[in-house]
Backbone as JSON Lines, residues from 0, in Angstrom:
{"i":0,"aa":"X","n":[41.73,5.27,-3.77],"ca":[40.52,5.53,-3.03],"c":[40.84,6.51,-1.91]}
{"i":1,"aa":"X","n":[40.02,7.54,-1.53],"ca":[39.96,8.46,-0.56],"c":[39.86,7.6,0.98]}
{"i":2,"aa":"X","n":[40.6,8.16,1.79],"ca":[40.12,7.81,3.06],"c":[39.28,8.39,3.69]}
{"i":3,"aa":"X","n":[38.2,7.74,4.5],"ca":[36.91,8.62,4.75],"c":[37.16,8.2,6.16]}
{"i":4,"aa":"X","n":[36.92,9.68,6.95],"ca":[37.56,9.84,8.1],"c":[36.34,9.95,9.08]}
{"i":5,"aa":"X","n":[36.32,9.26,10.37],"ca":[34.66,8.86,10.85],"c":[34.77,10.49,11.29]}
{"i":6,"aa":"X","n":[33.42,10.95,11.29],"ca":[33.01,12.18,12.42],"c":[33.11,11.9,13.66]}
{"i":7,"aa":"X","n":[33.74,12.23,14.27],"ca":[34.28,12.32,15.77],"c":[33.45,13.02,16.34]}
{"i":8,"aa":"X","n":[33.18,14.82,16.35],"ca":[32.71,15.05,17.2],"c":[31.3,14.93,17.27]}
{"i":9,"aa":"X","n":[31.37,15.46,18.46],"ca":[29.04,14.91,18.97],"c":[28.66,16.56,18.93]}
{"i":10,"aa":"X","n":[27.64,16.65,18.76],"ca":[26.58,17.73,18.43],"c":[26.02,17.82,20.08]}
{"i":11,"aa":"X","n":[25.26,18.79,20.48],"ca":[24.44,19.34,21.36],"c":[23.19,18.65,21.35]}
{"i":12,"aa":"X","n":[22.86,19.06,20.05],"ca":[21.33,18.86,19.25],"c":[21.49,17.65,18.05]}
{"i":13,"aa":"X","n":[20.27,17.5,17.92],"ca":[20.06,16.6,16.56],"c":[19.2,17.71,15.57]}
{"i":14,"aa":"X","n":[19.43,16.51,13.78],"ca":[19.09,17.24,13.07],"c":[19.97,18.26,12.14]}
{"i":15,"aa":"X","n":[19.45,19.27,11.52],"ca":[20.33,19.56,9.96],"c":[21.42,20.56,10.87]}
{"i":16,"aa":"X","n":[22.78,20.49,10.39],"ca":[23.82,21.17,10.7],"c":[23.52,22.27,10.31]}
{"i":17,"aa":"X","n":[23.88,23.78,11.16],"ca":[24.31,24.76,10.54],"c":[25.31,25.05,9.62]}
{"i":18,"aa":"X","n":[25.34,25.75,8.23],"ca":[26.26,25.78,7.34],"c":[27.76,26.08,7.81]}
{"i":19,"aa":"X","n":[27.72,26.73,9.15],"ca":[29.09,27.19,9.79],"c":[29.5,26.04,9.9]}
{"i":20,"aa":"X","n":[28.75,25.01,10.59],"ca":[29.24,23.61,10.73],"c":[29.99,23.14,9.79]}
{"i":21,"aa":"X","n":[29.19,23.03,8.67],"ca":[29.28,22.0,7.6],"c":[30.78,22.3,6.65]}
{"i":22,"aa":"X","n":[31.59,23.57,6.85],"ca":[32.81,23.32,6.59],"c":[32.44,24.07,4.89]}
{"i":23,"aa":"X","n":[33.43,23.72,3.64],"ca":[33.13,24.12,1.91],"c":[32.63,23.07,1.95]}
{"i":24,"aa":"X","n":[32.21,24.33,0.9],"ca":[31.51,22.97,-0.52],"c":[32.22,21.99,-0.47]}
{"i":25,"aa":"X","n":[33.61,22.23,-1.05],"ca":[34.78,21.31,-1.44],"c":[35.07,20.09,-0.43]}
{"i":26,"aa":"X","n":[35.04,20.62,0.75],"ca":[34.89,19.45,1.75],"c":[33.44,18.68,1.59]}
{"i":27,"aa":"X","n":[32.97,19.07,1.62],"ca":[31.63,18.0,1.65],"c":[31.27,17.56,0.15]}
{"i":28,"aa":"X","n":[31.91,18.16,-0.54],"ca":[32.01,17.16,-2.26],"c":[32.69,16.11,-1.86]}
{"i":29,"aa":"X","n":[34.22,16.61,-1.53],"ca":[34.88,15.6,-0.88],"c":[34.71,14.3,-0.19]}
{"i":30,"aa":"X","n":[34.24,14.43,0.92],"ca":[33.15,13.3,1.91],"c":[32.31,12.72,0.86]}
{"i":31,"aa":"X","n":[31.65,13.22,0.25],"ca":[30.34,12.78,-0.63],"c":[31.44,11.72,-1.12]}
{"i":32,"aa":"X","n":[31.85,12.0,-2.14],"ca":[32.51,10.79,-3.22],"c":[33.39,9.9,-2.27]}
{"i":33,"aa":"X","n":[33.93,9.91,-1.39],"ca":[34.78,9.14,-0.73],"c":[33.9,8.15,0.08]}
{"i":34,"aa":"X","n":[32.59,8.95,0.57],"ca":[31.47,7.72,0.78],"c":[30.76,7.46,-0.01]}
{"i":35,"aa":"X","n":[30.48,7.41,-1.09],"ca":[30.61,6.69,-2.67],"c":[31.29,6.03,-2.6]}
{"i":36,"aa":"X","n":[32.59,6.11,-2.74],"ca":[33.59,5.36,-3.07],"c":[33.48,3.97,-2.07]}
{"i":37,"aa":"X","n":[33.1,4.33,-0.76],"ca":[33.47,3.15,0.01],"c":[32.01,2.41,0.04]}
{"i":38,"aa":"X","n":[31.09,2.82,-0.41],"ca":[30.1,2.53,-0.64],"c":[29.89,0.83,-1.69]}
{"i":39,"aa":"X","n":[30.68,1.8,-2.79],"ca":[30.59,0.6,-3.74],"c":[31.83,-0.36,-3.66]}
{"i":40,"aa":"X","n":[32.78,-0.05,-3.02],"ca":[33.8,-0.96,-1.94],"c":[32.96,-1.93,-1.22]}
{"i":41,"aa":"X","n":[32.51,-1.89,-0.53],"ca":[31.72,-2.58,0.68],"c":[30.23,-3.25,0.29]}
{"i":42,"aa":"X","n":[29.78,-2.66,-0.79],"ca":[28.31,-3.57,-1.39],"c":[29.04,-4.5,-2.33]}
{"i":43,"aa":"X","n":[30.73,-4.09,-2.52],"ca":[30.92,-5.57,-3.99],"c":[31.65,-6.67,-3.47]}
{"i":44,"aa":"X","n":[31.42,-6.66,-1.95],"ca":[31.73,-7.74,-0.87],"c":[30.55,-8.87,-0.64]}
{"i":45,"aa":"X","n":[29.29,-7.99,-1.02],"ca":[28.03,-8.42,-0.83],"c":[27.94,-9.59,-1.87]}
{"i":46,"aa":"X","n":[27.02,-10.94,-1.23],"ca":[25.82,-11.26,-2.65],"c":[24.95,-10.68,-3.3]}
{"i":47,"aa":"X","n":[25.16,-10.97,-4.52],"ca":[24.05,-9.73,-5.44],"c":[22.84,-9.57,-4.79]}
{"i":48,"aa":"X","n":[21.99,-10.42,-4.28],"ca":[20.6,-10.24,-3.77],"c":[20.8,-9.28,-2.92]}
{"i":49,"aa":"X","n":[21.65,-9.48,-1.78],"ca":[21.83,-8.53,-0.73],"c":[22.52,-7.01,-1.38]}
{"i":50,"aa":"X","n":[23.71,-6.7,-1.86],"ca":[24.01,-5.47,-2.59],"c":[22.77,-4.54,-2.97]}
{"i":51,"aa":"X","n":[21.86,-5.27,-3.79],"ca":[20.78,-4.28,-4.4],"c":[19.96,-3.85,-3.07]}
{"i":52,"aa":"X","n":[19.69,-4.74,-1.61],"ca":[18.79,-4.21,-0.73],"c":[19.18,-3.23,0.25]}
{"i":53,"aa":"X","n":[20.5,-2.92,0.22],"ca":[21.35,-2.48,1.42],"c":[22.29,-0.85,0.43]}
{"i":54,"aa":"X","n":[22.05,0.01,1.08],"ca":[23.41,1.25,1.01],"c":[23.99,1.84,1.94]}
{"i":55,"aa":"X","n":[25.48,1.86,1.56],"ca":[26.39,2.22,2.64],"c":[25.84,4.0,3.08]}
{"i":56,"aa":"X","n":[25.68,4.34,4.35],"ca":[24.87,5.74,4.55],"c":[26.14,6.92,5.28]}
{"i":57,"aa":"X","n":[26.87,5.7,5.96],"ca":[27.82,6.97,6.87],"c":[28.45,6.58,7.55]}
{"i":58,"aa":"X","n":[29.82,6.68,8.05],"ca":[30.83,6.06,8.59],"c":[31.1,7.54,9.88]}
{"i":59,"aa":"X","n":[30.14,7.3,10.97],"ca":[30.0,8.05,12.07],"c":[30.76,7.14,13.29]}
{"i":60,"aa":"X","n":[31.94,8.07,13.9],"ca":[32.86,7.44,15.12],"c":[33.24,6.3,14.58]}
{"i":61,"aa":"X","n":[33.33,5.26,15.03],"ca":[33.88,3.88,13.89],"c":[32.7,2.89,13.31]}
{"i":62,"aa":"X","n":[31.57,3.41,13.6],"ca":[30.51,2.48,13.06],"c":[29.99,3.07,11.36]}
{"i":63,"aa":"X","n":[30.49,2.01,10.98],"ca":[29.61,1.77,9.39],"c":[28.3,1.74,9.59]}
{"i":64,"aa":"X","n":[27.31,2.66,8.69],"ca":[26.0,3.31,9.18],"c":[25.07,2.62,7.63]}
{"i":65,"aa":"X","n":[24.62,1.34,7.88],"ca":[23.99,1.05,6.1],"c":[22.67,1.03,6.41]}
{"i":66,"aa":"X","n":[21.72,1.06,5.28],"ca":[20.29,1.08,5.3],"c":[19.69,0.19,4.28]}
{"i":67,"aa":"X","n":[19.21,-0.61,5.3],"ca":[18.47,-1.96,4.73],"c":[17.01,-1.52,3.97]}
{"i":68,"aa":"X","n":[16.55,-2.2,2.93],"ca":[14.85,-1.78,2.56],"c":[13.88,-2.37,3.29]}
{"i":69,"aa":"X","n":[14.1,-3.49,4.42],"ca":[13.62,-4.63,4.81],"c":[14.06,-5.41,6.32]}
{"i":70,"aa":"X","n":[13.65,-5.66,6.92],"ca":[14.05,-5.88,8.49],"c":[14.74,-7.31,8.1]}
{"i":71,"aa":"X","n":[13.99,-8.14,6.95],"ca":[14.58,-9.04,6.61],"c":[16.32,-8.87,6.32]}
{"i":72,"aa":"X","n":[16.3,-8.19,5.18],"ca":[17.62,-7.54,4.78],"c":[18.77,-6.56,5.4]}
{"i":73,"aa":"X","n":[18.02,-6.8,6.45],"ca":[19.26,-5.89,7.46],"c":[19.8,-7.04,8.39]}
{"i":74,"aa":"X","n":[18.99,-7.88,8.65],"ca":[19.27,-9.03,9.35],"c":[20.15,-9.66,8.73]}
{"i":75,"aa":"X","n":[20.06,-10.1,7.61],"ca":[21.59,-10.7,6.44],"c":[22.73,-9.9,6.16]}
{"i":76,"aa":"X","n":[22.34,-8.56,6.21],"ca":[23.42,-7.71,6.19],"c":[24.26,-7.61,7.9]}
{"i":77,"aa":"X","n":[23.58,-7.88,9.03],"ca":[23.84,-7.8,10.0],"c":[24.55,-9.35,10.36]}
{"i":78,"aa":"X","n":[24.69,-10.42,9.59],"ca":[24.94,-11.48,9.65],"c":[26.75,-11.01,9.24]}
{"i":79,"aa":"X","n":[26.78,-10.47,8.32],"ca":[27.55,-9.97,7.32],"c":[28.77,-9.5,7.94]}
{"i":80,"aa":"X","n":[28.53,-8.73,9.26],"ca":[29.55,-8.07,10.03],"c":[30.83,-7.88,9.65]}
{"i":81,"aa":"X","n":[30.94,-9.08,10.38],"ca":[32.74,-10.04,10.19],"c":[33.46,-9.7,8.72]}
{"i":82,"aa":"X","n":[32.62,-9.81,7.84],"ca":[32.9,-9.84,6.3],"c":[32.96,-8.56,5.83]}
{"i":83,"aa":"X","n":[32.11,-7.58,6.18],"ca":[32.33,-6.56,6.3],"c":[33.38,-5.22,7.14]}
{"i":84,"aa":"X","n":[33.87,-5.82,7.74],"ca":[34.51,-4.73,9.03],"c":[36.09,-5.4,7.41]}
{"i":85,"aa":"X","n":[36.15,-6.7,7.66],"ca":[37.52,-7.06,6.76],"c":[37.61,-6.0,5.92]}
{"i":86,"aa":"X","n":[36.44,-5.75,4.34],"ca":[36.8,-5.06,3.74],"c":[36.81,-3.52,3.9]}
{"i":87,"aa":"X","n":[36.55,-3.57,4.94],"ca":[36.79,-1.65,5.75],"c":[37.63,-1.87,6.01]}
{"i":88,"aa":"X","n":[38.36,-2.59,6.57],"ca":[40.02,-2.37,6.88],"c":[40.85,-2.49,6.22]}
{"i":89,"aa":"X","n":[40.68,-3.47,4.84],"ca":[41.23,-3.23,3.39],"c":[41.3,-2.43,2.65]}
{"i":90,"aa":"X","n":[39.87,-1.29,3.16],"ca":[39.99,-0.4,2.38],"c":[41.28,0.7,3.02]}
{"i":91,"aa":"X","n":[41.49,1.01,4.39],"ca":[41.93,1.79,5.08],"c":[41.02,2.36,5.91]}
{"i":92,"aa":"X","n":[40.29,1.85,6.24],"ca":[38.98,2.43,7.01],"c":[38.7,1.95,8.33]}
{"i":93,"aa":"X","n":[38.63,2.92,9.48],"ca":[39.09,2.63,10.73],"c":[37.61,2.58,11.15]}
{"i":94,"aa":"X","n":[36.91,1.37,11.43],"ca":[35.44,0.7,11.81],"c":[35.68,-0.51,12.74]}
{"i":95,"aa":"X","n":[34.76,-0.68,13.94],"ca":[35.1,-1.58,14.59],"c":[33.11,-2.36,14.75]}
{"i":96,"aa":"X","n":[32.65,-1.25,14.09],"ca":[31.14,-1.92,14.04],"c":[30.0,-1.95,12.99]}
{"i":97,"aa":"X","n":[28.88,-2.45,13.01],"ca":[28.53,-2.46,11.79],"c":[27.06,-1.71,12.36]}
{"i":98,"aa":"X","n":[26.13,-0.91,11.96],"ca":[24.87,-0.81,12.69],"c":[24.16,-0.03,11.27]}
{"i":99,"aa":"X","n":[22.95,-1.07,10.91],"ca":[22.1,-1.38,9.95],"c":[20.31,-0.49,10.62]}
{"i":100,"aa":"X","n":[20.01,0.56,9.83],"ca":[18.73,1.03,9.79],"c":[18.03,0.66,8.56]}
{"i":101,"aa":"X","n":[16.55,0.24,9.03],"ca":[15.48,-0.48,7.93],"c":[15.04,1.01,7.74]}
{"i":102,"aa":"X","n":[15.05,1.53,6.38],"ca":[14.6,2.64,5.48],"c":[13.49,1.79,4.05]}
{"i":103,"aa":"X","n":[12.52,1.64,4.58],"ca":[11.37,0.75,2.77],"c":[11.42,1.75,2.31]}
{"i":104,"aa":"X","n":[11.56,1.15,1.05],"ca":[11.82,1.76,-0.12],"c":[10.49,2.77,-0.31]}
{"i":105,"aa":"X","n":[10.79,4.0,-0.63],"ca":[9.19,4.52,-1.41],"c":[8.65,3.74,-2.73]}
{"i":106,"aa":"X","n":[7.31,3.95,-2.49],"ca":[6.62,2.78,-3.53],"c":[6.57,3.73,-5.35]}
{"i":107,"aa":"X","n":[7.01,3.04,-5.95],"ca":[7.16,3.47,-7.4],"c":[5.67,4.09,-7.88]}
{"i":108,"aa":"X","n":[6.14,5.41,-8.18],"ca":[5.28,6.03,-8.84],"c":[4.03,5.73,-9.91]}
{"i":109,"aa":"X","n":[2.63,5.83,-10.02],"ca":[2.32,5.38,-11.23],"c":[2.78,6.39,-12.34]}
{"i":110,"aa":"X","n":[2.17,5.34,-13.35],"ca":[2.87,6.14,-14.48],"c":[1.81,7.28,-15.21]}
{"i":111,"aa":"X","n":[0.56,6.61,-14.64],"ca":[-0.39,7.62,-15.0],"c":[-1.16,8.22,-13.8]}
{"i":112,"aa":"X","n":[-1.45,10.12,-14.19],"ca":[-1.78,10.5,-13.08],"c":[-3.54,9.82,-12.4]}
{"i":113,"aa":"X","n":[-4.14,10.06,-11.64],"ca":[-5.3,9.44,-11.28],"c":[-6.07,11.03,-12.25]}
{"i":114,"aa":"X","n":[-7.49,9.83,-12.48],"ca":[-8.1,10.61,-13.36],"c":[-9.05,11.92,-12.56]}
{"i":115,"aa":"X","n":[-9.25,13.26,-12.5],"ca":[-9.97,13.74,-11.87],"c":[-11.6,13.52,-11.27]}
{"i":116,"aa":"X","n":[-11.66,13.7,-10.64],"ca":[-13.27,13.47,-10.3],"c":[-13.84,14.27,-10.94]}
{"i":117,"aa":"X","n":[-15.37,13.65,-11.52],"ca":[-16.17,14.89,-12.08],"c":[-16.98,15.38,-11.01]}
{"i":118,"aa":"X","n":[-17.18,16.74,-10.85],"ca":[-18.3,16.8,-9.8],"c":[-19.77,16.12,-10.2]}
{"i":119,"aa":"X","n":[-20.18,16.15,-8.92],"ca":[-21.64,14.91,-8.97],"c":[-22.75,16.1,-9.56]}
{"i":120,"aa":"X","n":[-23.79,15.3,-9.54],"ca":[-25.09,16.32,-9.83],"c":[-25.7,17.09,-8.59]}
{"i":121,"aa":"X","n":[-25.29,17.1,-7.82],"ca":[-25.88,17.3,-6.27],"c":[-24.99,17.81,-6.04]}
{"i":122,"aa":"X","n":[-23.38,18.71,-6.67],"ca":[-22.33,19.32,-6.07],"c":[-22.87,20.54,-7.31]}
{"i":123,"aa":"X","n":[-23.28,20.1,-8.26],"ca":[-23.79,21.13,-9.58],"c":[-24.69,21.85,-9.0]}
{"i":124,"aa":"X","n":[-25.96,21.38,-8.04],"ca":[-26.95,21.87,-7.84],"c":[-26.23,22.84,-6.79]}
{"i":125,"aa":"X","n":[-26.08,22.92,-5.85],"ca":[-25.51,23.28,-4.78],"c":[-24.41,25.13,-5.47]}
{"i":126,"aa":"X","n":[-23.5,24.46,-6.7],"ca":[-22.62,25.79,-7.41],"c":[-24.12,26.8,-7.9]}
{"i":127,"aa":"X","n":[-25.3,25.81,-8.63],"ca":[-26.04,26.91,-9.1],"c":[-26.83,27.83,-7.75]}
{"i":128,"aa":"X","n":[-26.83,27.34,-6.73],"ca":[-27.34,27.72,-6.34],"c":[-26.68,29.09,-5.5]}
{"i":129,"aa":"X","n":[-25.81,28.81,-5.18],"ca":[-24.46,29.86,-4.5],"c":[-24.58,30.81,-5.73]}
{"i":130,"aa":"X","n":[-24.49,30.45,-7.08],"ca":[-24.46,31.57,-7.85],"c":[-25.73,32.36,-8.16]}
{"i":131,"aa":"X","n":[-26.43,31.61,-8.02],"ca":[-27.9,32.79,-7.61],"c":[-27.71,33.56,-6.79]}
{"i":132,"aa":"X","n":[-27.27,33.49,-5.06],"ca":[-26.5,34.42,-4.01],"c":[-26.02,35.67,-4.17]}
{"i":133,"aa":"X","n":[-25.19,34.95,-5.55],"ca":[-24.29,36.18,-5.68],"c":[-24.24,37.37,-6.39]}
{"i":134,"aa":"X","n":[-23.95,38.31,-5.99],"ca":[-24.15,40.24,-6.62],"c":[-22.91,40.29,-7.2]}
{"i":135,"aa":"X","n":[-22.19,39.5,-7.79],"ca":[-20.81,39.81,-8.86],"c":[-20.97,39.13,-9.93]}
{"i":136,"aa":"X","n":[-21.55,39.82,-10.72],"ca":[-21.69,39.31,-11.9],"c":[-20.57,37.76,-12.74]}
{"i":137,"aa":"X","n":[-19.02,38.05,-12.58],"ca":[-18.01,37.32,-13.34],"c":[-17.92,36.46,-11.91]}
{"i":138,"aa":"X","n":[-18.1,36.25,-10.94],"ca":[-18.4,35.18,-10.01],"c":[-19.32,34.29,-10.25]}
{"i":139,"aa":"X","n":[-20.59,34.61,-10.88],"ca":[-21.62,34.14,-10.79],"c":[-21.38,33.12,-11.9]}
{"i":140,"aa":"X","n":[-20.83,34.02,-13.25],"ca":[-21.07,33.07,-14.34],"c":[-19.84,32.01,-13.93]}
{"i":141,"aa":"X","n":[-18.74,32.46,-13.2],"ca":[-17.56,31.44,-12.97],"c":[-18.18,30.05,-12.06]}
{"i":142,"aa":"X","n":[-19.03,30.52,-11.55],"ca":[-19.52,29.4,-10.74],"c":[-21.04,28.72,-11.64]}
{"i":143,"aa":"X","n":[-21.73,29.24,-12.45],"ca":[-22.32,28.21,-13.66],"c":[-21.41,27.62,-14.38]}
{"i":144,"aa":"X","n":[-20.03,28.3,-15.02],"ca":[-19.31,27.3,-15.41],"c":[-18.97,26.27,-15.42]}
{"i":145,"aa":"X","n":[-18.74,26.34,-14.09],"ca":[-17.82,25.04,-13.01],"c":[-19.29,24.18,-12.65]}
{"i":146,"aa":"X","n":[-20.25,24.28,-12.71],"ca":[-22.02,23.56,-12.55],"c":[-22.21,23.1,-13.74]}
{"i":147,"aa":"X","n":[-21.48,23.75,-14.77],"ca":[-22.07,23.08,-15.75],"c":[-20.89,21.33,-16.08]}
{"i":148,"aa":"X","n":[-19.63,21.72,-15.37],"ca":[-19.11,20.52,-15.6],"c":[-19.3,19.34,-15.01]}
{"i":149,"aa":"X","n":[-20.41,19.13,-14.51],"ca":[-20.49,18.42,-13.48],"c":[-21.54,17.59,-14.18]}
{"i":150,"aa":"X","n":[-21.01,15.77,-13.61],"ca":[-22.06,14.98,-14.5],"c":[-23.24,15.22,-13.98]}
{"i":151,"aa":"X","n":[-23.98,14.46,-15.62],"ca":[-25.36,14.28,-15.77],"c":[-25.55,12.98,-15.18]}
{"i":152,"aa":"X","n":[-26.78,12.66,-14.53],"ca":[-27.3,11.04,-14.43],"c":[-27.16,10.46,-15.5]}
{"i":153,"aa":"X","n":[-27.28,10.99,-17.19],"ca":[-27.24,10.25,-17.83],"c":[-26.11,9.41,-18.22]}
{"i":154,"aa":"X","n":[-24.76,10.84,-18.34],"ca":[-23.51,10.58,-18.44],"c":[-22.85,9.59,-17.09]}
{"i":155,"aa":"X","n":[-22.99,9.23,-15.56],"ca":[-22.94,8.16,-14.77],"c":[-23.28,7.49,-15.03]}
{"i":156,"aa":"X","n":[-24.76,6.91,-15.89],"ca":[-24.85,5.15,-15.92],"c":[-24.46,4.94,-17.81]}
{"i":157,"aa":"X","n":[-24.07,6.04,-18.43],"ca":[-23.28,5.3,-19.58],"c":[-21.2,4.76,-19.29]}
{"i":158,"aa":"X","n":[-20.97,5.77,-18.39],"ca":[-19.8,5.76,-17.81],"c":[-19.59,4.18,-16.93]}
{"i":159,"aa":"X","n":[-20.57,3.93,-16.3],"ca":[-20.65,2.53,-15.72],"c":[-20.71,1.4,-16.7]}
{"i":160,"aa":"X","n":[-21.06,0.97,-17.44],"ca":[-21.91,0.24,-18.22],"c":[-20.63,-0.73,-19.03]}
């Protein structure tokens, strides 16, 4: 396993590093997998319930940096400390604290998109009427087009029904 070495120094500012900062690629591939690595080190310390709610985020100055989905779940992970700092120091990993941010999860996508609205009959009336207005001929008919897609009263109360 890589040793992942805390960031020491402090910034001016907050927010995204300049690339001068950020060192190669190769270094920050580097970092990447080595906090991977200690990542899945330190969640297979965990109980399964807790592992799946919690990821290891960043090992900044000596504090282990994880992100809970749940205020609940940071609180158990924050219970955890003691148990945790052990296997950072098993790993070779120089941590003397533990400090847990609640990140909820984004909510799962549907699987189907939402269906479009049809325009109403009173958004139809309104296109024909703008296209009467108008002195451009391929405007005009573009905007009966778009009037003509627009429900009928009849087509709303079979659509309900």
């Amino acid at each position: 396993m890589q040793r992942v070495t805390p960031a020491t120094s402090r910034r001016a500012t907050h927010g995204p590093k300049s690339i001068v900062e950020c060192g190669s690629f190769a270094t920050l591939a580097n970092r990447a997998n080595a906090l991977e690595a200690l990542d899945r080190a330190l969640r297979q310390t965990l109980p399964s319930p807790l592992r799946e709610q919690v990821r290891f985020a960043n090992l900044r100055n000596d504090r282990l940096v994880f992100l809970a989905s749940s205020p609940a779940w940071a609180s158990r992970l924050r219970l955890m400390q003691t148990q945790i700092l052990a296997a950072a120091h098993a790993t070779g990993t120089c941590a003397s604290s533990v400090t847990v941010k609640v990140v909820p999860q984004s909510p799962v996508a549907t699987t189907a998109p939402d269906q479009p609205k049809p325009l109403s009959p009173a958004a139809a009336t309104h296109l024909r009427a703008a296209a009467a207005s108008l002195s451009d001929p391929e405007m005009r008919v573009l905007f009966l087009e778009l009037a003509s897609l627009a429900e009928t009263a009849d087509s709303v109360g079979k659509s309900t029904r």
